[in-house]
Coordinates of N, CA and C in Angstrom, one line a residue:
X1 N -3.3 -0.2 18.8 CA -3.0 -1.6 18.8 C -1.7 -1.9 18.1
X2 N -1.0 -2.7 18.8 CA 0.1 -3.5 17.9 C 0.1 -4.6 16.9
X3 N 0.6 -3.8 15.8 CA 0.7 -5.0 15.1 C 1.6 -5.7 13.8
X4 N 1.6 -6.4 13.7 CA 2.9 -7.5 13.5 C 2.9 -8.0 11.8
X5 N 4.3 -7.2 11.2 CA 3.7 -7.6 9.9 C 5.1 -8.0 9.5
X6 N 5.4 -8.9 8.2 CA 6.4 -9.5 7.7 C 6.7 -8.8 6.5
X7 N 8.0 -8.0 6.4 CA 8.6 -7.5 5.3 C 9.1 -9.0 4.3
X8 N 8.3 -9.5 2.8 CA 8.2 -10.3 2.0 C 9.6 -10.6 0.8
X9 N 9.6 -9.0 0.5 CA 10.9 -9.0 -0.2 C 10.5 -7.7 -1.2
X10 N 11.1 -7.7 -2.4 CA 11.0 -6.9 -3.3 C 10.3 -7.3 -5.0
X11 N 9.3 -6.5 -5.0 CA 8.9 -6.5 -6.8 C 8.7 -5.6 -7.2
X12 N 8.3 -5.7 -8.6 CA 7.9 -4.7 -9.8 C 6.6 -4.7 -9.7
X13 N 6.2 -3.2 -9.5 CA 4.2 -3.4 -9.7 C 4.1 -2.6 -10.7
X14 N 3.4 -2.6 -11.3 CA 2.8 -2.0 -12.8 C 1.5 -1.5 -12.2
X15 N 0.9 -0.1 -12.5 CA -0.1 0.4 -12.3 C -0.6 1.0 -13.2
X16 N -1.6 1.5 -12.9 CA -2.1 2.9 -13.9 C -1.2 4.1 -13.7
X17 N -0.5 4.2 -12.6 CA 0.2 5.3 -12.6 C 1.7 4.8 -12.5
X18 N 2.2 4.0 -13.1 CA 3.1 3.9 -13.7 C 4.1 2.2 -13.2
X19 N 5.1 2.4 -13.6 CA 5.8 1.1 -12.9 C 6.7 1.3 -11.6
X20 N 6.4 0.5 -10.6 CA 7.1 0.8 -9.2 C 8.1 -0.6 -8.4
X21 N 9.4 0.0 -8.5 CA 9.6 -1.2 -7.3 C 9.3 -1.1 -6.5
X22 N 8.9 -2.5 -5.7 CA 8.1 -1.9 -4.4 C 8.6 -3.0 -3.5
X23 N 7.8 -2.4 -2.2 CA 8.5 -3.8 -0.9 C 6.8 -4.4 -0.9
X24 N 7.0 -5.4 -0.8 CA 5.6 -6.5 -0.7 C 5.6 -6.8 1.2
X25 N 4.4 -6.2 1.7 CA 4.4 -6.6 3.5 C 3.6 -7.5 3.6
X26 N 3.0 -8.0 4.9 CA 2.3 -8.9 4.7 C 1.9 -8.5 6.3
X27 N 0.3 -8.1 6.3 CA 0.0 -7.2 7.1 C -1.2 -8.1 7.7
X28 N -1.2 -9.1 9.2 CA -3.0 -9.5 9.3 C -3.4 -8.3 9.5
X29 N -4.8 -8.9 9.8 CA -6.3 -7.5 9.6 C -6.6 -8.2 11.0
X30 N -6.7 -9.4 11.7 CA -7.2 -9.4 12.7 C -9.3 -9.9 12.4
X31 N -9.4 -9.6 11.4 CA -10.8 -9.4 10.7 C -11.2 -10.8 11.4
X32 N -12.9 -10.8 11.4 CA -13.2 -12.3 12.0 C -14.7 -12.6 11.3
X33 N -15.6 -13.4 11.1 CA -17.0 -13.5 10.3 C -16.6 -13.1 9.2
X34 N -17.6 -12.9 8.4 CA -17.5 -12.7 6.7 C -16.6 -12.1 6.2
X35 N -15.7 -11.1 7.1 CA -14.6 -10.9 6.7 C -13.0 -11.0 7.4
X36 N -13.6 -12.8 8.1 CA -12.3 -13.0 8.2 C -11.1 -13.8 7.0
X37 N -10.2 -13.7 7.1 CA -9.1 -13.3 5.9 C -8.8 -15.1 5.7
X38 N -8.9 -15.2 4.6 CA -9.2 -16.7 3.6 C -7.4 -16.9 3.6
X39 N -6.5 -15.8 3.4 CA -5.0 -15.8 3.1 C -4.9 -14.5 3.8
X40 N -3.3 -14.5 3.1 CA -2.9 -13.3 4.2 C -3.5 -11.9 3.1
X41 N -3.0 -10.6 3.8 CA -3.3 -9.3 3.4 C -2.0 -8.8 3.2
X42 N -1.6 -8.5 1.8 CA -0.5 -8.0 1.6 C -0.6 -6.4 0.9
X43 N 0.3 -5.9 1.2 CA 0.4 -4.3 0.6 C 1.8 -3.9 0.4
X44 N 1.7 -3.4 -0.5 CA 3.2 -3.3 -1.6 C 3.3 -1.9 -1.4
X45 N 4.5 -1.5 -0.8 CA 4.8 -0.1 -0.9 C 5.5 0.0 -1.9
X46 N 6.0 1.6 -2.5 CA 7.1 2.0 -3.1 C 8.7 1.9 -2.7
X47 N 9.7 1.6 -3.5 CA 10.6 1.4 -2.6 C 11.5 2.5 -3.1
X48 N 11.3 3.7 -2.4 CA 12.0 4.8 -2.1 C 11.3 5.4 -1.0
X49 N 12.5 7.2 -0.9 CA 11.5 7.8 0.3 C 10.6 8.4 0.4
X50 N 9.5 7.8 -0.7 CA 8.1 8.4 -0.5 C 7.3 7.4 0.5
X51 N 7.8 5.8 -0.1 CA 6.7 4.7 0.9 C 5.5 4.8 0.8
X52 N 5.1 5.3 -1.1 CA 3.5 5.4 -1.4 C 3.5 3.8 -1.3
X53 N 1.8 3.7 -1.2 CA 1.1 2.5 -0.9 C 0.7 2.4 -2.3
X54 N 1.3 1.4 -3.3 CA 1.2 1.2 -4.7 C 0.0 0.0 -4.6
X55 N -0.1 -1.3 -4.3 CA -0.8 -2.0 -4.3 C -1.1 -2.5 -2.4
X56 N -2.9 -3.1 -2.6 CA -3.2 -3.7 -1.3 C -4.3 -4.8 -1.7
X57 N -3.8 -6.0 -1.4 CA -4.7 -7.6 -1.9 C -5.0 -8.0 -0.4
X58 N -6.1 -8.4 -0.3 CA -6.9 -9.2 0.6 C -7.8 -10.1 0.0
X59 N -7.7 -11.5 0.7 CA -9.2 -12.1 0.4 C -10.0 -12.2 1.8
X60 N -10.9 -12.4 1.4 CA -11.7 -12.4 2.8 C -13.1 -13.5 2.2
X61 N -13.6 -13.8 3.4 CA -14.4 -15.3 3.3 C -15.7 -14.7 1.8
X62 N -16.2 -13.4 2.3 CA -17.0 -12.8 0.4 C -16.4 -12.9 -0.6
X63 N -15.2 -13.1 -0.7 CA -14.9 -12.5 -1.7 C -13.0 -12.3 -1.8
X64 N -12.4 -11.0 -3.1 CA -11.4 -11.1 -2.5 C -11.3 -9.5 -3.4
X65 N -10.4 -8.2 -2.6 CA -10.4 -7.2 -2.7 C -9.1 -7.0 -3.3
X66 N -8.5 -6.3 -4.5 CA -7.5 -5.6 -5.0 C -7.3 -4.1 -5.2
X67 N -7.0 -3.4 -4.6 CA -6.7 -1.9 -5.2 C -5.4 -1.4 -5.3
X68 N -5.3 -1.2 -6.4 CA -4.1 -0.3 -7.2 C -4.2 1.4 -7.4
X69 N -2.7 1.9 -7.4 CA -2.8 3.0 -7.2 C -2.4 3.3 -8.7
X70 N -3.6 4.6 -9.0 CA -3.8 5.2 -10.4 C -3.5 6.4 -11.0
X71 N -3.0 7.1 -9.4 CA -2.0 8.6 -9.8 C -1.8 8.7 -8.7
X72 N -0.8 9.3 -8.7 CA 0.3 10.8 -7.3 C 0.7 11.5 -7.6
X73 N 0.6 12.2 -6.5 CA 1.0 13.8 -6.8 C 1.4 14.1 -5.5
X74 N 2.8 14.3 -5.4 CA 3.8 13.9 -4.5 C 3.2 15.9 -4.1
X75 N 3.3 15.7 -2.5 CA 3.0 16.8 -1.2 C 4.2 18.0 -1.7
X76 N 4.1 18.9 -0.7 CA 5.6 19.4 -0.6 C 6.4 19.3 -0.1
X77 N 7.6 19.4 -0.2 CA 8.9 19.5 0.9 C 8.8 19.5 1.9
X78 N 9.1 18.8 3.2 CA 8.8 18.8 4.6 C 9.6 20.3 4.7
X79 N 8.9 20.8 5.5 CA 9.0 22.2 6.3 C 9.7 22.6 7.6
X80 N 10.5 23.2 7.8 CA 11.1 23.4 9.2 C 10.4 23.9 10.0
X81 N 10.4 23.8 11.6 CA 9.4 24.2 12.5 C 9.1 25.6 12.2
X82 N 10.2 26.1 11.6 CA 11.1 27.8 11.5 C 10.3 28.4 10.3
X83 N 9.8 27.9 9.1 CA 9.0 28.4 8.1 C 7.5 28.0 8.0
X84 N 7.4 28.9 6.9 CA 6.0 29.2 6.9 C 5.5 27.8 6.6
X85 N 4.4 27.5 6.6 CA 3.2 26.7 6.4 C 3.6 26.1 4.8
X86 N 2.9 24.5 4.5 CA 3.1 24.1 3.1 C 1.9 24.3 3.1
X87 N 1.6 23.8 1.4 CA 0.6 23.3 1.2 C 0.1 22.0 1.5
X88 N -1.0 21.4 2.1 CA -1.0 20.0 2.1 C -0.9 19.2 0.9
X89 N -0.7 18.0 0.9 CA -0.1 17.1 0.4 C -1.1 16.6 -0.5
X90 N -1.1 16.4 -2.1 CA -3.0 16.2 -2.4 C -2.5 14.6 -2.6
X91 N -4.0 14.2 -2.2 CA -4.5 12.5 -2.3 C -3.8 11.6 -3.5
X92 N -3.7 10.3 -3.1 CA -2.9 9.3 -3.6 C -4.3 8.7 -4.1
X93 N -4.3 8.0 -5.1 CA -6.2 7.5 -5.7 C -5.5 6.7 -6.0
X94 N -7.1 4.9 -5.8 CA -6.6 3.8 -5.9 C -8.2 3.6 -5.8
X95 N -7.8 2.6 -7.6 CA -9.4 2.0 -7.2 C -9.4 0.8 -7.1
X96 N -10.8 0.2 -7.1 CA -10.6 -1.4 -6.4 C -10.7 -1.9 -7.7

């Protein structure tokens, strides 16, 4: 599916895992019944070349969902076709 989102601008997010500037998107969900979306859905990347997902806000007609990201631990170095294998990349955690 295609879909269509609006680069917002730039902020400061404060996390558990530390302080990030970040790009603010603004992403619909398409969502419909109990969890169709009351405002928009925004998600805050990092603004370097990692493009971690630092913050993601939705409300939805239940309720309204926030998760922040609480540690990283950045992958390895992209790999040439030509060398050996990395290790994969361990998980980014965010709780709600």
């Amino acid at each position: 599916n295609t879909v269509s989102t609006e680069v917002l601008g730039r902020e400061r997010i404060e996390t558990k895992a530390g302080i990030f500037p970040a790009i603010k998107v603004r992403v619909p969900t398409g969502f419909t019944g109990q969890f169709s979306e009351k405002s928009p859905t925004f998600v805050w990347f990092s603004d370097d070349d990692r493009r971690v997902v630092v913050r993601i806000s939705a409300d939805f007609a239940i309720g309204r969902a926030t998760a922040n990201l609480t540690s990283y631990t950045p992958g390895a170095a992209a790999v040439e076709a030509s060398a050996s294998p990395s290790v994969a990349p361990g998980p980014a955690v965010a709780t709600p």
